[in-house]
Short mmCIF file of C-alpha atoms and ligand atoms in Angstrom, two decimals:
data_model
loop_
_atom_site.label_atom_id
_atom_site.label_comp_id
_atom_site.label_asym_id
_atom_site.label_seq_id
_atom_site.Cartn_x
_atom_site.Cartn_y
_atom_site.Cartn_z
CA MET R 10 99.01 -135.68 -69.90
CA PRO R 11 97.58 -139.05 -68.85
CA VAL R 12 98.89 -142.47 -69.86
CA THR R 13 97.01 -143.33 -73.05
CA ILE R 14 96.27 -146.73 -74.54
CA LYS R 15 96.24 -146.53 -78.33
CA THR R 16 93.56 -148.13 -80.48
CA PRO R 17 94.62 -150.29 -83.43
CA GLN R 18 93.91 -147.33 -85.72
CA GLU R 19 96.10 -145.06 -83.62
CA ILE R 20 98.85 -147.68 -83.46
CA GLU R 21 98.88 -147.77 -87.27
CA LYS R 22 99.45 -143.98 -87.30
CA MET R 23 102.17 -144.22 -84.66
CA ARG R 24 103.83 -146.92 -86.78
CA GLU R 25 103.71 -144.80 -89.89
CA SER R 26 104.93 -141.61 -88.17
CA ASN R 27 107.88 -143.48 -86.69
CA ARG R 28 108.64 -145.40 -89.87
CA ARG R 29 109.00 -142.06 -91.61
CA LEU R 30 111.17 -140.69 -88.83
CA GLU R 31 113.47 -143.70 -89.20
CA ILE R 32 113.96 -142.71 -92.83
CA VAL R 33 114.96 -139.21 -91.70
CA HIS R 34 117.54 -140.65 -89.31
CA ASP R 35 118.90 -143.05 -91.93
CA GLU R 36 119.35 -140.18 -94.38
CA LEU R 37 120.93 -137.87 -91.80
CA ALA R 38 123.35 -140.62 -90.77
CA LYS R 39 124.79 -140.58 -94.31
CA MET R 40 125.60 -136.85 -93.97
CA ILE R 41 127.73 -137.19 -90.87
CA GLN R 42 131.32 -136.33 -91.78
CA PRO R 43 133.99 -133.81 -90.83
CA GLY R 44 133.31 -130.34 -92.24
CA ILE R 45 129.51 -130.20 -92.09
CA SER R 46 127.82 -127.83 -89.68
CA THR R 47 125.15 -128.72 -87.16
CA LEU R 48 122.89 -126.30 -89.03
CA ASP R 49 123.41 -128.29 -92.26
CA ILE R 50 122.02 -131.33 -90.42
CA ASN R 51 119.03 -129.39 -89.15
CA ARG R 52 118.26 -127.96 -92.59
CA GLU R 53 118.30 -131.38 -94.24
CA GLY R 54 116.38 -132.96 -91.38
CA GLU R 55 113.61 -130.42 -91.58
CA ARG R 56 113.45 -130.77 -95.36
CA LEU R 57 113.16 -134.56 -95.10
CA ILE R 58 110.45 -134.41 -92.42
CA ARG R 59 108.34 -132.12 -94.59
CA GLU R 60 109.04 -134.12 -97.74
CA LEU R 61 107.72 -137.20 -95.92
CA GLY R 62 104.50 -135.35 -95.09
CA GLY R 63 105.35 -134.64 -91.47
CA VAL R 64 105.55 -131.53 -89.34
CA PRO R 65 108.75 -131.03 -87.30
CA SER R 66 107.54 -131.35 -83.71
CA PHE R 67 110.56 -129.76 -82.05
CA LEU R 68 110.40 -126.52 -84.05
CA HIS R 69 109.05 -123.78 -81.72
CA TYR R 70 108.31 -126.35 -78.98
CA ASN R 71 108.60 -124.22 -75.82
CA GLY R 72 110.52 -121.79 -78.04
CA TYR R 73 113.11 -124.31 -79.32
CA PRO R 74 114.41 -122.70 -82.54
CA ALA R 75 115.10 -125.74 -84.76
CA SER R 76 113.73 -129.07 -86.00
CA ILE R 77 116.62 -131.34 -85.00
CA CYS R 78 118.55 -131.26 -81.72
CA VAL R 79 122.24 -131.64 -82.56
CA SER R 80 124.46 -132.25 -79.52
CA VAL R 81 128.25 -132.62 -79.83
CA ASN R 82 130.66 -134.36 -77.39
CA ASP R 83 129.89 -133.10 -73.87
CA GLU R 84 126.50 -131.82 -75.00
CA VAL R 85 123.95 -134.36 -73.81
CA VAL R 86 120.77 -133.19 -75.55
CA HIS R 87 118.97 -130.15 -76.99
CA GLY R 88 122.01 -128.68 -78.74
CA ILE R 89 120.90 -125.83 -80.99
CA PRO R 90 122.11 -126.17 -84.60
CA LYS R 91 124.51 -123.42 -85.70
CA ALA R 92 126.24 -122.52 -88.97
CA ASP R 93 129.58 -122.08 -87.21
CA ARG R 94 129.46 -125.35 -85.28
CA ILE R 95 131.46 -127.52 -87.65
CA LEU R 96 131.83 -131.25 -86.99
CA ARG R 97 135.44 -132.43 -86.75
CA GLU R 98 137.02 -135.86 -86.99
CA GLY R 99 136.85 -137.53 -83.58
CA ASP R 100 133.65 -135.79 -82.45
CA ILE R 101 130.53 -137.69 -81.49
CA VAL R 102 127.21 -136.14 -82.39
CA SER R 103 123.71 -136.95 -81.16
CA LEU R 104 120.75 -136.23 -83.43
CA ASP R 105 117.32 -136.10 -81.84
CA ALA R 106 114.35 -135.72 -84.17
CA GLY R 107 110.59 -135.89 -84.00
CA MET R 108 107.68 -135.38 -86.33
CA ILE R 109 103.91 -135.24 -86.28
CA TRP R 110 102.29 -137.33 -88.99
CA GLU R 111 98.48 -137.34 -89.25
CA GLY R 112 98.34 -136.08 -85.69
CA TYR R 113 100.67 -138.68 -84.17
CA HIS R 114 104.16 -138.12 -82.84
CA SER R 115 107.38 -139.97 -83.45
CA ASP R 116 110.56 -139.34 -81.44
CA ALA R 117 113.98 -140.94 -81.86
CA ALA R 118 117.64 -140.14 -81.27
CA ARG R 119 120.91 -141.59 -82.56
CA THR R 120 124.53 -140.85 -81.67
CA HIS R 121 127.09 -141.00 -84.48
CA ALA R 122 130.87 -141.00 -84.67
CA VAL R 123 132.37 -138.31 -86.89
CA GLY R 124 135.11 -140.07 -88.85
CA LYS R 125 137.43 -142.07 -86.64
CA VAL R 126 136.81 -141.60 -82.92
CA SER R 127 138.55 -142.83 -79.77
CA ASP R 128 137.79 -146.35 -78.54
CA LYS R 129 136.24 -144.77 -75.48
CA ALA R 130 133.83 -142.72 -77.59
CA ALA R 131 132.97 -145.64 -79.86
CA ARG R 132 132.27 -147.82 -76.84
CA LEU R 133 130.06 -145.14 -75.28
CA ILE R 134 127.92 -145.00 -78.42
CA ARG R 135 127.51 -148.79 -78.57
CA ASP R 136 126.93 -149.17 -74.84
CA THR R 137 124.24 -146.48 -74.84
CA GLU R 138 122.37 -148.40 -77.55
CA GLU R 139 122.89 -151.54 -75.50
CA CYS R 140 121.33 -149.84 -72.45
CA PHE R 141 118.18 -149.25 -74.48
CA PHE R 142 118.00 -152.91 -75.51
CA HIS R 143 118.50 -154.06 -71.92
CA GLY R 144 115.49 -151.92 -71.07
CA MET R 145 113.53 -153.63 -73.84
CA GLU R 146 113.74 -156.96 -72.03
CA PHE R 147 111.19 -155.59 -69.56
CA ALA R 148 109.09 -153.54 -71.98
CA ARG R 149 106.13 -155.86 -72.21
CA ALA R 150 102.62 -156.15 -70.81
CA GLY R 151 102.58 -157.38 -67.24
CA HIS R 152 105.99 -155.94 -66.37
CA TYR R 153 106.40 -152.70 -64.45
CA LEU R 154 107.69 -149.45 -65.89
CA TYR R 155 110.66 -149.03 -63.58
CA GLU R 156 111.97 -152.47 -64.49
CA ILE R 157 112.91 -150.76 -67.76
CA SER R 158 114.55 -147.90 -65.82
CA ALA R 159 116.54 -150.28 -63.61
CA ALA R 160 117.71 -152.43 -66.53
CA ILE R 161 119.03 -149.36 -68.35
CA GLY R 162 120.66 -147.74 -65.33
CA ASP R 163 122.16 -150.86 -63.80
CA TYR R 164 123.76 -151.87 -67.08
CA ALA R 165 125.27 -148.41 -67.60
CA GLU R 166 126.48 -148.01 -64.04
CA GLY R 167 127.92 -151.54 -64.10
CA LEU R 168 130.16 -150.41 -66.93
CA GLY R 169 131.21 -147.33 -64.96
CA TYR R 170 129.16 -144.77 -66.89
CA GLY R 171 127.16 -141.85 -65.55
CA VAL R 172 123.40 -141.99 -66.08
CA VAL R 173 121.75 -138.61 -66.61
CA ARG R 174 118.91 -138.14 -64.12
CA ASP R 175 117.56 -134.70 -64.92
CA LEU R 176 116.02 -135.80 -68.24
CA THR R 177 113.83 -138.81 -68.91
CA GLY R 178 111.86 -140.75 -71.47
CA HIS R 179 108.11 -140.32 -71.74
CA GLY R 180 104.82 -141.57 -73.08
CA ILE R 181 104.06 -140.35 -76.59
CA GLY R 182 101.05 -140.18 -78.89
CA LYS R 183 98.90 -137.23 -79.90
CA SER R 184 101.35 -135.23 -77.77
CA MET R 185 105.13 -135.54 -77.82
CA HIS R 186 105.21 -135.82 -74.04
CA GLU R 187 102.55 -137.89 -72.32
CA ASP R 188 102.71 -139.72 -69.04
CA PRO R 189 104.46 -141.74 -67.81
CA VAL R 190 107.83 -140.18 -67.10
CA ILE R 191 110.50 -142.85 -67.76
CA PRO R 192 113.72 -142.42 -65.73
CA ASN R 193 116.87 -144.18 -66.88
CA TYR R 194 117.98 -145.39 -63.45
CA ARG R 195 116.70 -147.67 -60.71
CA GLN R 196 113.72 -146.35 -58.72
CA LYS R 197 112.53 -147.26 -55.24
CA ARG R 198 109.01 -148.01 -56.49
CA SER R 199 107.93 -150.29 -59.31
CA GLY R 200 106.00 -147.74 -61.36
CA ILE R 201 102.89 -148.41 -63.42
CA ARG R 202 102.07 -151.80 -64.84
CA LEU R 203 102.70 -151.93 -68.57
CA VAL R 204 99.68 -152.57 -70.76
CA GLU R 205 99.37 -153.52 -74.42
CA GLY R 206 98.83 -150.45 -76.57
CA MET R 207 101.02 -148.04 -74.60
CA THR R 208 103.51 -146.14 -76.75
CA LEU R 209 106.65 -144.96 -75.00
CA ALA R 210 109.80 -143.03 -75.91
CA VAL R 211 112.69 -144.71 -74.10
CA GLU R 212 115.87 -142.65 -74.23
CA PRO R 213 119.00 -143.40 -72.22
CA MET R 214 121.45 -140.48 -71.89
CA ILE R 215 124.80 -141.86 -70.77
CA THR R 216 128.14 -140.19 -69.98
CA THR R 217 131.75 -141.30 -69.58
CA GLY R 218 131.88 -139.31 -66.33
CA THR R 219 129.36 -137.81 -63.95
CA TRP R 220 125.57 -138.07 -64.18
CA LYS R 221 125.36 -134.39 -63.33
CA VAL R 222 124.46 -131.91 -66.03
CA ARG R 223 124.10 -128.17 -66.42
CA TRP R 224 122.34 -125.90 -68.87
CA LEU R 225 124.23 -123.48 -71.10
CA ASP R 226 123.26 -119.81 -71.22
CA ASP R 227 121.10 -120.49 -74.29
CA ASP R 228 118.74 -122.19 -71.79
CA TRP R 229 118.55 -125.28 -74.02
CA THR R 230 121.85 -127.05 -74.43
CA VAL R 231 122.40 -129.60 -71.67
CA VAL R 232 126.08 -130.42 -71.06
CA THR R 233 127.81 -132.81 -68.67
CA ALA R 234 128.96 -130.97 -65.54
CA ASP R 235 132.47 -132.43 -65.89
CA HIS R 236 132.57 -132.06 -69.71
CA SER R 237 132.80 -135.82 -70.14
CA LEU R 238 131.36 -137.29 -73.37
CA ALA R 239 127.65 -138.06 -73.59
CA ALA R 240 125.56 -140.24 -75.89
CA HIS R 241 121.80 -140.42 -76.41
CA TYR R 242 119.80 -143.23 -77.98
CA GLU R 243 116.02 -143.14 -78.24
CA ASN R 244 113.22 -145.05 -79.91
CA THR R 245 109.45 -144.87 -79.76
CA ILE R 246 108.14 -148.33 -78.84
CA LEU R 247 104.79 -150.11 -78.62
CA ILE R 248 104.02 -152.34 -75.65
CA THR R 249 102.56 -155.72 -76.67
CA ASP R 250 102.03 -159.00 -74.84
CA GLY R 251 105.32 -160.17 -76.37
CA ASP R 252 108.49 -158.37 -77.37
CA PRO R 253 108.02 -154.62 -77.75
CA GLU R 254 107.60 -153.31 -81.28
CA ILE R 255 110.29 -150.71 -81.84
CA LEU R 256 108.37 -148.33 -84.04
CA SER R 257 111.31 -146.08 -84.97
CA LEU R 258 113.66 -148.99 -85.72
CA THR R 259 112.19 -151.36 -88.28
CA LYS R 260 115.39 -152.07 -90.20
CA GLY R 261 117.38 -153.54 -87.33
CA ARG R 262 120.15 -152.36 -85.05
CA ARG R 263 123.15 -150.37 -86.14
CA HIS R 264 125.46 -152.26 -83.78
CA PRO R 265 123.94 -155.76 -83.65
CA GLU R 266 127.29 -157.11 -82.43
CA ALA R 267 126.98 -155.17 -79.16
CA GLY R 268 126.10 -157.19 -76.09
CO1 CO I 1111 111.95 -137.98 -76.29
#
């Protein structure tokens, strides 16, 4: 998949797809409480996506069996929703969702606390969001892609976190995954020059321990190798000649006090 530059008409569709996905996330956030299952979240997420006129993009993608990835505690991403996986007070849970609306993809992830969580877990959630916003300082035309990567990774590593390397962000548009690949840690090269009209999914995956991950036997769920906690925060953004437009976050940050 090449790097694509979206036309104004395409940008409008990307905006609308992501605006709708933000609604899905806002609704799912209200459900998060001890006692619900990860399958309950998937069921409601899929219902909302369809109600908003979208098609769940994750469902059947490379055989993935659900519409929302629900990843708990040491699960980094791609957790498969299950009826018997019940959220408990103190857990953290990452929800990753995407939809296709009029042919254009949206992709965003949020990590939530379930009830009251440890200070360490709460800080991880906030700091992972903060990593994303550090990346945003370089997400503008004329800058280079890996400036985003370095800003994310350096901030996380400076706080002592692990930065997952085996999974990355990506370009997005008519396909969920377009070029470029967007690592979350400093690279030796500078990467492509950013151009107005690029749409990118930037998604730091941060751990309280090692950067190393492994895959569970279900071939999907990615967990930290040392079972440390992991958080994931993702938005689809539009590159402009000024500040990036965060297409999947139009109503402002959840933790504006961070940083
Ligand atoms: Co993504």
